Coordinates of C-alpha atoms in Angstrom, one line a residue:
E1 CA 2.0 3.4 -1.7
I2 CA 0.7 0.4 -3.6
Q3 CA 1.9 -2.7 -1.7
V4 CA 0.8 -5.8 0.0
Y5 CA 2.4 -6.3 3.4
D6 CA 4.0 -9.7 3.9
D7 CA 6.5 -11.1 6.4
S8 CA 9.2 -8.5 5.7
I9 CA 10.4 -6.8 8.9
N10 CA 13.7 -5.1 9.8
K11 CA 16.0 -6.8 12.4
Q12 CA 16.3 -5.2 15.8
G13 CA 18.3 -2.1 15.5
A14 CA 18.3 -2.1 11.6
F15 CA 17.3 0.9 9.5
G16 CA 15.7 0.6 6.1
L17 CA 14.7 2.9 3.3
E18 CA 12.0 2.0 0.7
L19 CA 11.1 4.2 -2.3
H20 CA 7.6 3.8 -3.6
L21 CA 7.1 5.4 -7.1
N22 CA 3.8 5.1 -9.0
T23 CA 2.2 6.9 -11.8
T24 CA -1.2 6.8 -13.5
P25 CA -0.7 7.1 -17.4
T26 CA -4.5 6.6 -17.8
G27 CA -7.1 7.2 -15.0
R28 CA -9.4 9.7 -13.5
S29 CA -8.9 13.1 -14.8
F30 CA -11.7 14.8 -12.8
S31 CA -12.1 15.7 -9.0
N32 CA -14.4 13.6 -6.7
Y33 CA -14.6 16.6 -4.3
P34 CA -13.9 20.3 -4.4
H35 CA -10.2 21.2 -5.1
E36 CA -9.0 17.4 -5.3
V37 CA -6.0 16.8 -7.4
P38 CA -7.0 13.9 -9.7
P39 CA -4.5 11.0 -10.2
E40 CA -4.2 11.0 -14.0
H41 CA -0.6 11.8 -15.2
A42 CA 0.7 12.3 -11.6
L43 CA 4.0 10.8 -10.5
R44 CA 3.8 10.0 -6.7
I45 CA 7.2 9.8 -4.9
N46 CA 6.9 8.2 -1.3
P47 CA 10.1 7.6 0.7
E48 CA 9.6 5.3 3.7
F49 CA 12.1 5.1 6.5
S50 CA 11.9 2.2 8.9
Y51 CA 13.6 1.0 12.1
G52 CA 13.5 -2.4 13.7
L53 CA 12.5 -1.9 17.5
S54 CA 12.6 -5.7 18.3
R55 CA 12.2 -9.1 16.7
D56 CA 8.4 -8.5 16.4
F57 CA 8.0 -4.7 16.1
E58 CA 9.1 -2.2 13.3
A59 CA 8.4 1.7 13.0
G60 CA 8.1 3.6 9.9
F61 CA 7.8 7.2 8.6
Y62 CA 6.5 8.1 5.1
L63 CA 6.9 11.6 3.4
P64 CA 4.4 11.4 0.5
T65 CA 5.2 13.9 -2.4
I66 CA 3.7 14.3 -5.7
I67 CA 4.6 15.7 -9.2
N68 CA 1.7 16.4 -11.6
P69 CA 0.8 18.9 -14.4
H70 CA -1.4 21.0 -12.1
T71 CA 0.7 21.6 -9.0
D72 CA 4.3 20.8 -10.1
F73 CA 6.2 19.4 -6.9
D74 CA 4.3 19.2 -3.7
V75 CA 4.5 17.5 -0.2
A76 CA 1.3 15.9 0.3
G77 CA 1.8 15.2 4.0
A78 CA 3.3 12.7 6.5
K79 CA 2.5 9.2 7.7
L80 CA 3.7 7.1 10.7
R81 CA 3.2 3.5 11.2
L82 CA 3.9 0.6 13.6
K83 CA 4.1 -2.9 12.5
W84 CA 3.7 -6.0 14.8
L85 CA 4.5 -9.4 13.3
P86 CA 4.5 -11.8 16.2
I87 CA 4.1 -14.9 14.0
H88 CA 7.0 -15.3 11.5
S89 CA 10.1 -17.3 11.2
E90 CA 13.8 -16.1 11.1
D91 CA 14.5 -18.0 7.7
N92 CA 11.3 -16.5 6.0
Q93 CA 9.7 -19.9 5.5
G94 CA 6.2 -20.9 6.7
W95 CA 3.2 -18.9 8.1
F96 CA 3.2 -15.3 9.2
A97 CA 0.7 -13.1 10.7
G98 CA 0.4 -9.5 12.4
V99 CA -1.0 -6.1 12.1
N100 CA 0.1 -2.7 11.0
L101 CA -1.2 0.5 12.4
E102 CA -0.8 3.8 10.4
L103 CA -1.7 7.5 11.2
S104 CA -1.6 10.0 8.4
R105 CA -2.1 13.7 7.9
L106 CA -2.4 14.8 4.3
Q107 CA -3.4 18.1 2.7
Q108 CA -7.2 18.0 1.8
K109 CA -6.6 18.3 -1.9
Y110 CA -5.2 14.6 -1.6
S111 CA -7.5 13.3 1.1
E112 CA -11.0 14.4 1.7
S113 CA -10.4 13.6 5.3
Q114 CA -7.2 15.1 6.2
T115 CA -6.4 13.0 9.1
T116 CA -6.8 9.2 8.7
A117 CA -5.8 5.9 10.5
E118 CA -5.4 2.4 9.0
T119 CA -5.5 -1.0 10.6
R120 CA -4.0 -3.5 8.1
F121 CA -4.1 -7.2 9.0
M122 CA -1.3 -9.2 7.6
V123 CA -1.6 -13.1 7.1
G124 CA 0.0 -15.5 4.6
R125 CA 2.5 -18.2 3.9
R126 CA 6.0 -18.3 2.3
T127 CA 7.8 -21.3 1.0
E128 CA 11.0 -21.6 -0.9
D129 CA 9.2 -21.1 -4.3
W130 CA 5.8 -19.4 -3.3
L131 CA 4.5 -16.3 -1.5
I132 CA 0.8 -15.8 -0.7
A133 CA -0.1 -12.7 1.4
L134 CA -3.5 -11.4 2.3
N135 CA -4.3 -7.8 3.8
P136 CA -7.7 -7.1 5.0
I137 CA -7.7 -3.3 5.8
L138 CA -9.9 -0.8 7.7
D139 CA -9.4 2.8 7.0
F140 CA -10.7 5.2 9.4
N141 CA -11.5 8.9 8.7
L142 CA -10.7 11.2 11.7
S143 CA -11.3 14.6 10.5
G144 CA -14.5 16.6 11.4
Q145 CA -17.7 15.2 10.1
Y146 CA -16.0 12.2 8.7
R147 CA -15.2 10.8 12.2
K148 CA -18.8 9.5 12.5
Q149 CA -18.6 7.5 9.3
S150 CA -18.0 3.7 9.2
P151 CA -14.5 2.7 8.3
D152 CA -13.7 1.8 4.6
L153 CA -13.1 -1.8 3.8
V154 CA -10.1 -2.6 1.5
G155 CA -8.6 -5.9 0.6
A156 CA -5.3 -6.7 -0.9
L157 CA -3.8 -10.0 -2.1
K158 CA -0.3 -10.9 -3.5
V159 CA 0.6 -14.4 -5.0
S160 CA 3.9 -14.9 -6.5
R161 CA 6.3 -17.7 -7.5
K162 CA 10.2 -17.8 -7.8
I163 CA 11.1 -18.5 -11.5
A164 CA 15.0 -18.0 -10.9
T165 CA 17.3 -17.1 -8.2
G166 CA 16.3 -13.6 -6.9
L167 CA 13.4 -13.3 -9.3
A168 CA 9.7 -13.9 -8.7
T169 CA 6.6 -13.0 -10.6
G170 CA 2.9 -13.2 -10.0
F171 CA 0.0 -10.8 -9.3
E172 CA -1.3 -8.4 -6.8
Y173 CA -5.1 -7.6 -6.5
Y174 CA -6.6 -4.5 -4.8
S175 CA -10.3 -3.8 -4.0
S176 CA -11.9 -0.8 -2.3
L177 CA -15.2 -2.2 -1.3
G178 CA -16.9 0.8 0.3
K179 CA -17.9 1.4 4.0
L180 CA -17.8 -1.5 6.4
N181 CA -21.6 -1.2 6.9
D182 CA -22.3 -0.5 3.2
V183 CA -20.4 -2.5 0.8
L184 CA -20.7 -1.2 -2.8
P185 CA -22.0 -3.1 -5.8
A186 CA -19.1 -4.8 -7.6
N187 CA -19.3 -2.4 -10.6
Q188 CA -18.9 0.6 -8.3
Q189 CA -15.8 -0.8 -6.4
D190 CA -12.2 0.3 -7.2
N191 CA -10.9 -3.0 -8.4
R192 CA -7.3 -3.3 -9.8
I193 CA -4.9 -6.2 -10.7
Y194 CA -1.3 -5.9 -11.1
L195 CA 1.3 -8.1 -13.0
T196 CA 4.3 -8.1 -10.6
F197 CA 8.1 -8.8 -10.8
D198 CA 10.1 -9.0 -7.7
V199 CA 13.8 -8.9 -8.0
D200 CA 16.1 -9.5 -4.9
R201 CA 19.7 -8.6 -5.2
E202 CA 20.6 -7.9 -1.7
P203 CA 20.9 -5.3 -0.4
W204 CA 18.9 -4.0 -3.4
V205 CA 15.3 -5.1 -3.9
F206 CA 13.0 -4.0 -6.7
N207 CA 9.3 -4.6 -7.1
I208 CA 7.7 -3.6 -10.4
G209 CA 3.9 -3.8 -11.0
I210 CA 1.8 -2.9 -14.2
G211 CA -1.9 -2.5 -13.1
R212 CA -5.2 -2.5 -15.0
G213 CA -8.5 -1.3 -13.4
L214 CA -11.4 -3.7 -13.6
T215 CA -14.2 -1.3 -13.2
S216 CA -15.3 2.1 -14.3
A217 CA -14.2 3.4 -10.6
S218 CA -10.7 2.3 -11.1
D219 CA -7.8 4.1 -12.9
K220 CA -7.3 2.3 -16.3
W221 CA -3.6 1.9 -16.0
T222 CA -1.1 2.3 -13.2
V223 CA 2.6 1.6 -13.1

């Protein structure tokens, strides 16, 4: 999943399906820990099912899968999430703020800590022409020895502008900063920037991004 969370939320009683697809044409080809599957040349397919519980609450379920040269097709695990968006407008204009909680269980070859939790804060503003969304994120490792570690600090930012009816373009920026109590030097952080295009042709919505890694710790290209 490569996504900045904004003011999107299902109406009460409404189901949704979002399909996350991403691949790494040029990236890390070696393992960071024993038996890890590296990201280069992998195609990640992540269907996300969602349901609007109320005006301010939405539940979601992910089923991450992967196709790569080493393991063919594989189900990586499962994720559950709960989004709370108490500040947002019905017409998708103005300020928004909330938090998304996620619990995931993945095979160890895709996550060194098999059980993880994420707290993602969401804040931003949408106008008729502009969208700015910021996600400060804390990732918690909940398996074995990793439970004693400080959470990982991640930042995500999206800025886009409407250029035609149903079409916006802009950028997304992602940064994995290291541990909350031990931020890495800039050249060791996983920093990536994406050129993005957002196409809205209800009920079909497409989000397309081409990403470039900015440090040696980042995959060089992601789509």
